[in-house]
Tab-separated table of C-alpha atoms in Angstrom:
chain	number	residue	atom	x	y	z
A	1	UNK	CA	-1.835	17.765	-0.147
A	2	UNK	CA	-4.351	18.884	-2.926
A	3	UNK	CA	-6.691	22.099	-2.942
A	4	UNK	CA	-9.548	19.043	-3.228
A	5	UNK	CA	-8.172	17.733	-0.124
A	6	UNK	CA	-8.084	20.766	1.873
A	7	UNK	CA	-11.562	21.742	0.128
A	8	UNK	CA	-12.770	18.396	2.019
A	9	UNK	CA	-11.442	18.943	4.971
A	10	UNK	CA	-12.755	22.283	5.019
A	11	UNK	CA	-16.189	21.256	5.181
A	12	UNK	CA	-15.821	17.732	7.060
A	13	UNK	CA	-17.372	17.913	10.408
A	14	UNK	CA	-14.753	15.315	11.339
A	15	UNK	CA	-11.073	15.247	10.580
A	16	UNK	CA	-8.322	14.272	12.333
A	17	UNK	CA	-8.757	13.700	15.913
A	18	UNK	CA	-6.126	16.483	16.758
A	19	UNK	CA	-8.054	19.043	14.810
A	20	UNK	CA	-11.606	17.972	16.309
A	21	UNK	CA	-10.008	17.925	20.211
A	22	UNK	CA	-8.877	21.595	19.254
A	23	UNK	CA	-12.539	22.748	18.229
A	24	UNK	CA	-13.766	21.559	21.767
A	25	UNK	CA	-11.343	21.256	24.564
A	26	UNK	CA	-11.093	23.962	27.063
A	27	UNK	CA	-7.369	25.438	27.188
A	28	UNK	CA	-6.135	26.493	30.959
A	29	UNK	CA	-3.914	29.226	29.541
A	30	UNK	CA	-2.922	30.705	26.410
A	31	UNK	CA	0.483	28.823	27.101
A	32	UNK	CA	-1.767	25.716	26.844
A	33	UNK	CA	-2.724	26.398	23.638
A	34	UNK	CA	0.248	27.422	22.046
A	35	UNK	CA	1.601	24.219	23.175
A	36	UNK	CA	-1.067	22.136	22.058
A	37	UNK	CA	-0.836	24.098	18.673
A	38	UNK	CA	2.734	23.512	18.452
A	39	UNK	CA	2.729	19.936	19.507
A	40	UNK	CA	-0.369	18.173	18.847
A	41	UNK	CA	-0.197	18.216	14.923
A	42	UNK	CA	2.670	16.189	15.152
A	43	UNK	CA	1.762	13.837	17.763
A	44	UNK	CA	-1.243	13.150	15.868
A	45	UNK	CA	-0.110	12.614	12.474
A	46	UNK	CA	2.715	10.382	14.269
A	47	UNK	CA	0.201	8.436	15.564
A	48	UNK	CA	-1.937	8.149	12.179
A	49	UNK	CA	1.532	7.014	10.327
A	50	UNK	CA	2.586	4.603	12.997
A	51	UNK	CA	-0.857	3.066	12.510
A	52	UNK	CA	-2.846	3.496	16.253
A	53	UNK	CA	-6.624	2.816	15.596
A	54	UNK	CA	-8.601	5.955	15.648
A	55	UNK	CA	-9.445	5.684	19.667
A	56	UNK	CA	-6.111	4.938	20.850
A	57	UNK	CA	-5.264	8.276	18.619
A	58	UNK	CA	-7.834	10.376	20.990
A	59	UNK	CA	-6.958	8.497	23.583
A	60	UNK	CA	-2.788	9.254	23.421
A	61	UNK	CA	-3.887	12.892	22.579
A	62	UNK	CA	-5.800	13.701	25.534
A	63	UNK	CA	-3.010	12.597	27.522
A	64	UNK	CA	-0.843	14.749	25.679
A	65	UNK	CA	-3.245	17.213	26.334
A	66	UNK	CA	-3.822	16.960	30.060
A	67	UNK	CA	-0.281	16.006	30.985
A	68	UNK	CA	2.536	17.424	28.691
A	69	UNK	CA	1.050	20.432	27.064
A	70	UNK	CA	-0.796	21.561	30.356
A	71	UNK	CA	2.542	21.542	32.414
A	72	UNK	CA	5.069	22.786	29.607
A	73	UNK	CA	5.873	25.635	30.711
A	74	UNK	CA	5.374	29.580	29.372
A	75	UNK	CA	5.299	29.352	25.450
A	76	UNK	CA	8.631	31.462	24.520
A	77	UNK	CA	8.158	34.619	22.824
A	78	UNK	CA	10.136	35.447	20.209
A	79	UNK	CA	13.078	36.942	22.419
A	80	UNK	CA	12.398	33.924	24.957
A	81	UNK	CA	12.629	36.484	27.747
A	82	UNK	CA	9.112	35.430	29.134
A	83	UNK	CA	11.206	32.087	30.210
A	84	UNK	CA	11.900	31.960	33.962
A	85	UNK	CA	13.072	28.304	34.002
A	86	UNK	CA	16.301	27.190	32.346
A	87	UNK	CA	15.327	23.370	32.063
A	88	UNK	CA	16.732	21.566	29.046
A	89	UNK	CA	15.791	23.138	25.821
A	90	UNK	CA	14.030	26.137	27.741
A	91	UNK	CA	14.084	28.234	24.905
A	92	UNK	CA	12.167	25.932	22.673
A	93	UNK	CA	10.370	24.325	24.709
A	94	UNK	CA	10.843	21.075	26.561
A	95	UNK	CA	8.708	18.389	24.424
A	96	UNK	CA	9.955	14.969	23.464
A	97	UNK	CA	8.823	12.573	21.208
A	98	UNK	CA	10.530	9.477	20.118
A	99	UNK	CA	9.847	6.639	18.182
A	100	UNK	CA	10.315	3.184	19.124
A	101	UNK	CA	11.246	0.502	16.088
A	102	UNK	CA	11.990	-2.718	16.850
A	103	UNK	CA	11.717	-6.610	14.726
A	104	UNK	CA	9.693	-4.742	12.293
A	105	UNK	CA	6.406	-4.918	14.546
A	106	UNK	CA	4.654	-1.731	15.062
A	107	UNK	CA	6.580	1.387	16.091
A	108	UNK	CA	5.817	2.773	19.200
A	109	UNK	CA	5.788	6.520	20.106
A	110	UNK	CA	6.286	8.282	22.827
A	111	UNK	CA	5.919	11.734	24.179
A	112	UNK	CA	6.849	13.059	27.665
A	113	UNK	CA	9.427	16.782	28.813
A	114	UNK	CA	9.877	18.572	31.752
A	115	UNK	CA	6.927	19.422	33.527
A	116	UNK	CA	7.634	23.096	34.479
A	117	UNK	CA	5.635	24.905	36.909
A	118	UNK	CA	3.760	28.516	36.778
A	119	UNK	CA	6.436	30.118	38.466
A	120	UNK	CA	9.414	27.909	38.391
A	121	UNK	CA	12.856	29.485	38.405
A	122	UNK	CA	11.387	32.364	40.738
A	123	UNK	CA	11.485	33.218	44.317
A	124	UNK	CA	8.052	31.360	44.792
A	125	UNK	CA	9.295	28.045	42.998
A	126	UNK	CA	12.812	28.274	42.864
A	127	UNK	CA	14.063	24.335	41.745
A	128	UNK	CA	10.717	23.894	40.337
A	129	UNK	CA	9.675	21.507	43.134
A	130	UNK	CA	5.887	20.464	42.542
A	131	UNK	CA	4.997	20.212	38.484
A	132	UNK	CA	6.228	16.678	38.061
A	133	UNK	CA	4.804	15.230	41.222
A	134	UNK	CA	1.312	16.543	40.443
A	135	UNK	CA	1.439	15.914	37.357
A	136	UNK	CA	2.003	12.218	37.787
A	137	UNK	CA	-0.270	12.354	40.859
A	138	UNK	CA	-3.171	12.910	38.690
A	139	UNK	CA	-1.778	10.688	36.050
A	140	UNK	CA	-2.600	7.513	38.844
A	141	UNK	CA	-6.515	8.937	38.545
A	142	UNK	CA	-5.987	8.010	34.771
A	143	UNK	CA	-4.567	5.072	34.450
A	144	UNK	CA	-4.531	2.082	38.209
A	145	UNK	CA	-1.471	0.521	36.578
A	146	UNK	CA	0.365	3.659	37.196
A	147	UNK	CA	2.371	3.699	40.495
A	148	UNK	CA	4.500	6.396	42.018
A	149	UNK	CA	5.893	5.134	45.165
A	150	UNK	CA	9.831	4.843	43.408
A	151	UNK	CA	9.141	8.318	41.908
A	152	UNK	CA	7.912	9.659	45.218
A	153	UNK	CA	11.183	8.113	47.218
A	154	UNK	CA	13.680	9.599	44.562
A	155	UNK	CA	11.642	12.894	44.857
A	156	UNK	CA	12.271	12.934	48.300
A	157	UNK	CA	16.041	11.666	48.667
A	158	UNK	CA	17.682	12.308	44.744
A	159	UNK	CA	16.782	16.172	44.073
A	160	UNK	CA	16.917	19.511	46.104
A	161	UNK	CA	13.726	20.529	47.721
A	162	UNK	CA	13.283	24.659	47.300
A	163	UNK	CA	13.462	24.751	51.217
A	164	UNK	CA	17.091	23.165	50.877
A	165	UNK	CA	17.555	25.702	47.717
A	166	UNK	CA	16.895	28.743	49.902
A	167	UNK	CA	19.188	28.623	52.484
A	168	UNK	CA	21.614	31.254	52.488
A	169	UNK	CA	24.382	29.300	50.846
A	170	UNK	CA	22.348	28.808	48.110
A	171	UNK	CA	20.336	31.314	46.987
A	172	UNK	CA	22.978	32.791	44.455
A	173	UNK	CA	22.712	29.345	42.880
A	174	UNK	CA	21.070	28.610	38.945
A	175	UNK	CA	19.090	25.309	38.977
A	176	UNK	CA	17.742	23.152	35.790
A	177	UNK	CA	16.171	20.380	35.043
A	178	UNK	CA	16.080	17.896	38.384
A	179	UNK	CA	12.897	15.657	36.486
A	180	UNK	CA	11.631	14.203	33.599
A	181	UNK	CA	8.353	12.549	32.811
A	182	UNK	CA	7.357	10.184	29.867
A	183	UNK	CA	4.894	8.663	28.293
A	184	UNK	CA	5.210	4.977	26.236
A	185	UNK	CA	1.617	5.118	23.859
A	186	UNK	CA	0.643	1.795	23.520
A	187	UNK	CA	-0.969	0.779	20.684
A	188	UNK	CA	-3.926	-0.508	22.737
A	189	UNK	CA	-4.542	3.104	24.059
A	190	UNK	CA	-3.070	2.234	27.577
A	191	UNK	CA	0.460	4.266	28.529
A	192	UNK	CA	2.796	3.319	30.877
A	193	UNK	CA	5.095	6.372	32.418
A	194	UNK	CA	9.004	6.408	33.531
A	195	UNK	CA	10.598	9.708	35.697
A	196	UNK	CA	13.859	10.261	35.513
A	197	UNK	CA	16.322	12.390	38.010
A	198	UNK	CA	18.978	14.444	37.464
A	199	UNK	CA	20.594	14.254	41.090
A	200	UNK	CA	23.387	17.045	40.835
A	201	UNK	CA	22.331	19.226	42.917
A	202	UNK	CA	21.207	17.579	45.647
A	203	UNK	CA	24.648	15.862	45.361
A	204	UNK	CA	25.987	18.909	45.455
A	205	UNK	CA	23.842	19.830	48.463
A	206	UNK	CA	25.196	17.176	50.571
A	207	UNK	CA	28.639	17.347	49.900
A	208	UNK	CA	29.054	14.222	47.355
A	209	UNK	CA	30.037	13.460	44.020
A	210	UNK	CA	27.036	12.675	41.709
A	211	UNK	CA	28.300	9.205	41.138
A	212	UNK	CA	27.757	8.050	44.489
A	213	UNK	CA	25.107	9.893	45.692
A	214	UNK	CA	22.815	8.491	43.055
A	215	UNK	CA	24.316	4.638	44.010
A	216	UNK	CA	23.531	5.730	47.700
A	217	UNK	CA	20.098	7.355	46.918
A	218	UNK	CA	19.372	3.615	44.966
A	219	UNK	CA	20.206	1.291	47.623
A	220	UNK	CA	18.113	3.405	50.162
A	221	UNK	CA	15.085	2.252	48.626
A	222	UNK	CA	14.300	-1.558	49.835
A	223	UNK	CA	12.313	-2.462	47.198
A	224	UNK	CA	15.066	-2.030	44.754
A	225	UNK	CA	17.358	-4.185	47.224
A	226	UNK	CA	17.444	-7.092	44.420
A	227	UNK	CA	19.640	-4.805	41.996
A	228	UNK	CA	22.287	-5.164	44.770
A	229	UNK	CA	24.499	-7.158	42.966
A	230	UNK	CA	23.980	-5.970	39.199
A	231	UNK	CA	24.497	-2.870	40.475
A	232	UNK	CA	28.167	-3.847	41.847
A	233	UNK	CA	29.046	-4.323	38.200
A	234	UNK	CA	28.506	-0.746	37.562
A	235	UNK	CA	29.550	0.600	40.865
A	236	UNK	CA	33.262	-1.510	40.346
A	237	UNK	CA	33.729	-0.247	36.332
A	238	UNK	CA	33.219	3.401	37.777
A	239	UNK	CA	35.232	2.786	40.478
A	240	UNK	CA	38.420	2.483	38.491
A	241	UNK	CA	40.859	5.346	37.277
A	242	UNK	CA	39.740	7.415	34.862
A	243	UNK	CA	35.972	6.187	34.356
A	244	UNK	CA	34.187	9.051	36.123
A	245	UNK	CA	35.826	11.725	34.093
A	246	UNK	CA	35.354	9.854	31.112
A	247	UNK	CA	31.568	9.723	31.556
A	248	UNK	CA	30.773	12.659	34.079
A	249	UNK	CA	27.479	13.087	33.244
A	250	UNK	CA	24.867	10.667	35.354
A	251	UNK	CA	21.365	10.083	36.144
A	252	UNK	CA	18.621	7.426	36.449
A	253	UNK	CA	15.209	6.427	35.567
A	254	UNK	CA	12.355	4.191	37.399
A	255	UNK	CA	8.882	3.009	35.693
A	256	UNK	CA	6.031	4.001	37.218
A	257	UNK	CA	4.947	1.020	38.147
A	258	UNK	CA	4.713	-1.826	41.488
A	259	UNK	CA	8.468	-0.876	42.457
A	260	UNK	CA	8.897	-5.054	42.589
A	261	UNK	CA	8.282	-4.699	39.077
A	262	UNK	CA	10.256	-1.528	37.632
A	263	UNK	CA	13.025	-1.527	35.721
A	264	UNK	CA	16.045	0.500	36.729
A	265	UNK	CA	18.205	2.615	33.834
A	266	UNK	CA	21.197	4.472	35.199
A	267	UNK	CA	22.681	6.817	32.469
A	268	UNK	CA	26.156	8.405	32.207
A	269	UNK	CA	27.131	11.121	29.309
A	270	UNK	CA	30.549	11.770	27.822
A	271	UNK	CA	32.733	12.336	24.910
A	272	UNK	CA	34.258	9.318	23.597
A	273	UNK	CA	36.419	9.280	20.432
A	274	UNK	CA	37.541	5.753	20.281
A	275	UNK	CA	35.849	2.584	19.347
A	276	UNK	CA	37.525	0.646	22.115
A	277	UNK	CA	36.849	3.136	24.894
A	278	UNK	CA	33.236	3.125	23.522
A	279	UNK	CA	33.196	-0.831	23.824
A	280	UNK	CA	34.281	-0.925	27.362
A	281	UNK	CA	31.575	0.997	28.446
A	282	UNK	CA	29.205	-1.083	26.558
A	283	UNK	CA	30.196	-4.396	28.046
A	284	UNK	CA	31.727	-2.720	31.367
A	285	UNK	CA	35.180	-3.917	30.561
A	286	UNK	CA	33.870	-7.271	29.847
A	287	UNK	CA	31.544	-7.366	33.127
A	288	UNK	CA	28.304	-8.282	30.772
A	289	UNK	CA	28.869	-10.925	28.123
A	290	UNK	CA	26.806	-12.688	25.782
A	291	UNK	CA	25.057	-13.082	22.134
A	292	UNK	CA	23.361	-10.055	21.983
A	293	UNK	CA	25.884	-7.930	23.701
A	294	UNK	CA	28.384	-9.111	20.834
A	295	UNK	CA	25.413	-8.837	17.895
A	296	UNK	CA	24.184	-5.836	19.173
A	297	UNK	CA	27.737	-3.793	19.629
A	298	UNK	CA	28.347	-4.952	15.515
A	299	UNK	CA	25.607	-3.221	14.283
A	300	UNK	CA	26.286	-0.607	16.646
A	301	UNK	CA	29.581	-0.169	14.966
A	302	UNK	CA	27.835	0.455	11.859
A	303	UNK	CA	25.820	3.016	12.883
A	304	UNK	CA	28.457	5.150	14.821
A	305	UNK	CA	30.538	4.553	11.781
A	306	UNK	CA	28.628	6.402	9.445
A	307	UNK	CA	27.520	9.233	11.365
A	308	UNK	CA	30.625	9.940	13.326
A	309	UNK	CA	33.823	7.994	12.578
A	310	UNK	CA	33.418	8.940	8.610
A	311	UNK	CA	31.950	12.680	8.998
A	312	UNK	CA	34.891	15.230	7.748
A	313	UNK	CA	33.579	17.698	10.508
A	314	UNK	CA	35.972	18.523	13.104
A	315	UNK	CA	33.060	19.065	15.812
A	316	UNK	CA	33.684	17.968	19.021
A	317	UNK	CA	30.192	17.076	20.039
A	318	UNK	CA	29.516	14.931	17.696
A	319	UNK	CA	31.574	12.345	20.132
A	320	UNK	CA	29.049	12.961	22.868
A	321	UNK	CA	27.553	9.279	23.830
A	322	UNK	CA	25.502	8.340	26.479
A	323	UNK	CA	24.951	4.992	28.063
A	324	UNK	CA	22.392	3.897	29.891
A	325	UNK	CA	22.136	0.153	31.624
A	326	UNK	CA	18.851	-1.124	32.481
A	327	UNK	CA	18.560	-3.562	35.343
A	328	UNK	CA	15.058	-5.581	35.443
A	329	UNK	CA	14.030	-7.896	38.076
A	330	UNK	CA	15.774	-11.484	37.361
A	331	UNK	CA	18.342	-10.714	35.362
A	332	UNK	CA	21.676	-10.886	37.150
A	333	UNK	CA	23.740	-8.501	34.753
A	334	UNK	CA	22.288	-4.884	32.990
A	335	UNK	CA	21.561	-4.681	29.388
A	336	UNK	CA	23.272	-1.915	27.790
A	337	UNK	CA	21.912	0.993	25.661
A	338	UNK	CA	24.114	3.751	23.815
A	339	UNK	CA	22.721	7.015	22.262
A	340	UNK	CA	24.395	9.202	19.460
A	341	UNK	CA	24.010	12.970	19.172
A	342	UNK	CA	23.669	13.610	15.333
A	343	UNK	CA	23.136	16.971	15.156
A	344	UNK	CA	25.788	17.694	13.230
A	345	UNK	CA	24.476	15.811	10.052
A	346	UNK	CA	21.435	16.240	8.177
A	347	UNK	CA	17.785	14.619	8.642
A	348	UNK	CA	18.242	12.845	5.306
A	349	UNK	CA	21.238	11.496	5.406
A	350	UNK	CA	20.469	10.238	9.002
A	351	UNK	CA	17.176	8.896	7.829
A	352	UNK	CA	19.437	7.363	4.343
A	353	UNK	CA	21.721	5.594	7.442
A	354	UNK	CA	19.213	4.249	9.762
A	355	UNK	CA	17.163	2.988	6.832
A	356	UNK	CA	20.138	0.895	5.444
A	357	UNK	CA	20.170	-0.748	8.561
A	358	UNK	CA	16.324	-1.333	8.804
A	359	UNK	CA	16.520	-2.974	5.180
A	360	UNK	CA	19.478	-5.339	6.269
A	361	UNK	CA	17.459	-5.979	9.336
A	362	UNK	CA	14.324	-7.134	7.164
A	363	UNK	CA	12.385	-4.038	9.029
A	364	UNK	CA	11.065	-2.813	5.410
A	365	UNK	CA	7.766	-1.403	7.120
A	366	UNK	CA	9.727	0.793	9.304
A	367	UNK	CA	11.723	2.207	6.081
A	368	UNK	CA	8.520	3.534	4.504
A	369	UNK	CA	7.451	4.721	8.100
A	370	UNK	CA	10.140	6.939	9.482
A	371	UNK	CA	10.417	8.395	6.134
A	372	UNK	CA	7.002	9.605	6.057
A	373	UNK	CA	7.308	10.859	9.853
A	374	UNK	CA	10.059	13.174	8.723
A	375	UNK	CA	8.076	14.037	5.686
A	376	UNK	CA	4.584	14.114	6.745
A	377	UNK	CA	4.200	14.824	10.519
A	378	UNK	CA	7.446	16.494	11.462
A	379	UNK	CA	7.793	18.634	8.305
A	380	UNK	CA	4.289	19.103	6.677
A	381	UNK	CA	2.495	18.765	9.978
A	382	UNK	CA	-1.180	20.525	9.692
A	383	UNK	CA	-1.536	23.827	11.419
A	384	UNK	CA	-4.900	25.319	12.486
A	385	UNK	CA	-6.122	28.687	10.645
A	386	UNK	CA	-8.074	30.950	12.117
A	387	UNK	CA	-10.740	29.075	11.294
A	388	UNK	CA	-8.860	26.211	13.396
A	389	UNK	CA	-9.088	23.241	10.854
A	390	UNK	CA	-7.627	24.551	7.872
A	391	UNK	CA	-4.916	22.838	6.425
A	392	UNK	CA	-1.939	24.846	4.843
A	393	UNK	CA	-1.511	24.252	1.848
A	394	UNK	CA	2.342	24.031	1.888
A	395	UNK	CA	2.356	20.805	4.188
A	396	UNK	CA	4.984	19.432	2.442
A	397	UNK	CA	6.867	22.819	2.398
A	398	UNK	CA	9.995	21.644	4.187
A	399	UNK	CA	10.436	18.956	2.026
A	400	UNK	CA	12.877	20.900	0.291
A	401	UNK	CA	15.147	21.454	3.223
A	402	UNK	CA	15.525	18.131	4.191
A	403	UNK	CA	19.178	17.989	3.040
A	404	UNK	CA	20.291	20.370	5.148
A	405	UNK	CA	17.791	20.403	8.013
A	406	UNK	CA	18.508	19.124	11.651
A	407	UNK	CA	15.754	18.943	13.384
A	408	UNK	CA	14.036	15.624	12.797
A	409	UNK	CA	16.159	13.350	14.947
A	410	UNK	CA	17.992	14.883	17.629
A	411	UNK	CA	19.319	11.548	19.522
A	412	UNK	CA	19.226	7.493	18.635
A	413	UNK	CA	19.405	5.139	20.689
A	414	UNK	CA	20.304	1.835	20.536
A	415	UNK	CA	20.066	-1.777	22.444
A	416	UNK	CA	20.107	-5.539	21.519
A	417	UNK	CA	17.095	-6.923	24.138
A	418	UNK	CA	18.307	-11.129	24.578
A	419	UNK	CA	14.859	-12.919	23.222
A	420	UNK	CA	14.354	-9.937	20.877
A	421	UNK	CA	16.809	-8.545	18.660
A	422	UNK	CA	17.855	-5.368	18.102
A	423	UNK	CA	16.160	-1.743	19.319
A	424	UNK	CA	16.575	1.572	18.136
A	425	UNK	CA	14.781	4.216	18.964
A	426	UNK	CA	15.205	8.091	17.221
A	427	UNK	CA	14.115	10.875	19.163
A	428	UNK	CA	13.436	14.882	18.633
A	429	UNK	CA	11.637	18.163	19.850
A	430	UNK	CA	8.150	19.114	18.342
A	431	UNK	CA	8.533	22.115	18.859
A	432	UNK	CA	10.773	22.851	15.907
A	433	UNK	CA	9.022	20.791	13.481
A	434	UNK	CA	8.587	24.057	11.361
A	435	UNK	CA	11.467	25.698	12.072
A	436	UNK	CA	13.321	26.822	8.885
């Protein structure tokens, strides 16, 4: 960025739509701010990159700014002991945003966290019970298409309620993160949202092992009554020796949408060091066959190749995978979706991986693209002066860390959708898009 640039900006009445919603909104709370500060900047220049027209842009960030960065939570202090909630990534703050490539259309981002409530963690809110279901509550004023019947069931029947928390048994106990709420931007400036439930302690609760009281929780809910049998692929692979403690981690997702519509993804977590062992959870020991389950798991291999199998570290975590299956309506078997953890490797060469594959995919758009994400809105994001639009000068300042940073792409993901090739989706936290 030039002085000339900044010099225009300066006096523009305009600029980007992130920098003229900061001039005017009204902020709740200081935390509001901080997060929209923190946040917004990259959202926005994501959005510019990715190529949204200029409404959808102020359309995706006043989401962002009525949902996520109104229900994020206290901003952490430096020694992060203003934090009463220990939800994932409490310390930093619990904002995700991911971005979506897939056939070399347009990438699609997404933003979404744990909505944390004003006194979550304490004796007034102790599992943080009510953030996420008001949240989404006013999300249905926003958007008709949004429905939250499945998300109101699981609410109900999948997580601990802070009456069931404070029973005497109980009270001595540490909770975290029981929900999740994101946010799909659609290039059209319409959304679509997905909750997801961490059911542990509710499992816990009732005396069951996480595994089953998620299946049980599931086939409670009528609607969902036609994943019956798709889901008895995934019930009979966990049922066997050994397959629980391999993947001990679980949880599950819903769109918020008509439950006869809504797709269900079940996830499980683990570390797996083997090829083989990572192939039989990707085709359930052979339960889901097919083209793309075959095409998909070879360029799979590629990817998991590079980035674990042929890193020198000795790390353990950098064998953590998760699965997820997704079950739609009419299909009689799950597609299956695996994530890698890379942060044990640096942005570039992750970015210098995930291109190669983009070019042998023909996705040459999307090589220029996440490139200038990592360059341009995740490491020489704008920040406001005190005059509030001012652009630093230095926005390109971490450029010169980007061999050795690790905070571009926490997770990838990765799926091969029959009728549409393959999926792969990188995601990270906003919050330490400046971090040194």
């Amino acid at each position: 960025m030039t002085r000339e640039a900044v010099d225009a900006n300066e006096s523009s009445p305009a600029g980007s739509p992130w920098q003229v919603l900061r001039t005017f909104l009204p902020f709740k709370t200081q935390d509001h701010r901080q997060w929209w500060d923190k946040t917004a900047s990259v959202l926005g220049r994501a959005l510019e990159i990715a190529k949204y027209d200029v409404q959808a842009q102020y359309q995706h960030l006043l989401l962002h700014y009525a949902t996520v960065t109104a229900t994020a939570g206290p901003f952490p202090n430096e020694k992060g002991d203003n934090i009463t909630w220990l939800g994932f990534g409490s310390q930093v703050g619990t904002v995700e945003l991911s971005f979506n490539y897939q056939n070399d259309s347009k990438c699609t981002v997404r933003v979404g966290g744990e909505p944390i409530g004003p006194y979550a963690g304490t004796d007034i809110d102790l599992t943080n019970e009510y953030a996420a279901s008001t949240l989404l509550q006013n999300v249905t004023s926003m958007n008709s298409s949004v429905d939250i019947d499945c998300f109101n069931w699981f609410n109900q029947t999948a997580v601990l309620s802070n009456g069931e928390a404070s029973q005497p048994q109980n009270r001595n106990c540490q909770y975290q993160t029981q929900r999740w709420v994101t946010f799909d931007l659609k290039h059209s400036g319409d959304f679509t949202a997905k909750a997801y439930f961490f059911n542990r302690h509710k499992a816990k609760f009732v005396g069951m092992d996480v595994r089953s009281h998620m299946f049980n929780t599931i086939r409670g809910l009528d609607c969902l009554s036609h994943f019956d049998t798709p889901l008895s692929l995934l019930e009979d692979f966990f049922s066997r020796p050994g397959r629980e403690s391999l993947l001990p981690e679980m949880s599950f997702s819903v769109d918020c949408v008509e439950p006869k519509k809504t797709r269900l993804k079940i996830y499980a977590q683990g570390i797996l060091k083997s090829l083989s062992a990572i192939h039989d959870c990707w085709t359930l020991d052979g339960r889901i066959t097919g083209e793309h389950v075959d095409r998909g798991f070879e360029i799979w291999e590629r990817l998991w190749r590079q980035l674990v199998h042929d890193d020198p570290s000795d790390l353990e975590m950098k064998h953590l995978v998760e699965f997820n299956w997704e079950f739609s309506p009419g299909r009689s078997d799950p597609i299956p979706k695996i994530y890698l953890f890379p942060m044990h490797i640096s942005d570039d060469r992750v970015v210098q991986v995930l291109n190669g594959i983009f070019e042998d995919l023909g996705w040459q758009g999307h090589v220029q693209m996440q490139r200038e994400f990592m360059s341009e809105a995740w490491y020489g994001t704008f920040r406001p002066s005190k005059a509030q639009l001012v652009l630093i000068l230095s926005s390109y300042r971490a450029a010169k860390d980007l061999k050795t940073s690790k905070n571009f792409i926490k997770i990838i993901s990765f799926a091969y959708i029959p009728g549409s090739g393959p999926y792969i989706t990188t995601y990270g936290n906003p919050a330490l898009s400046d971090v040194e």
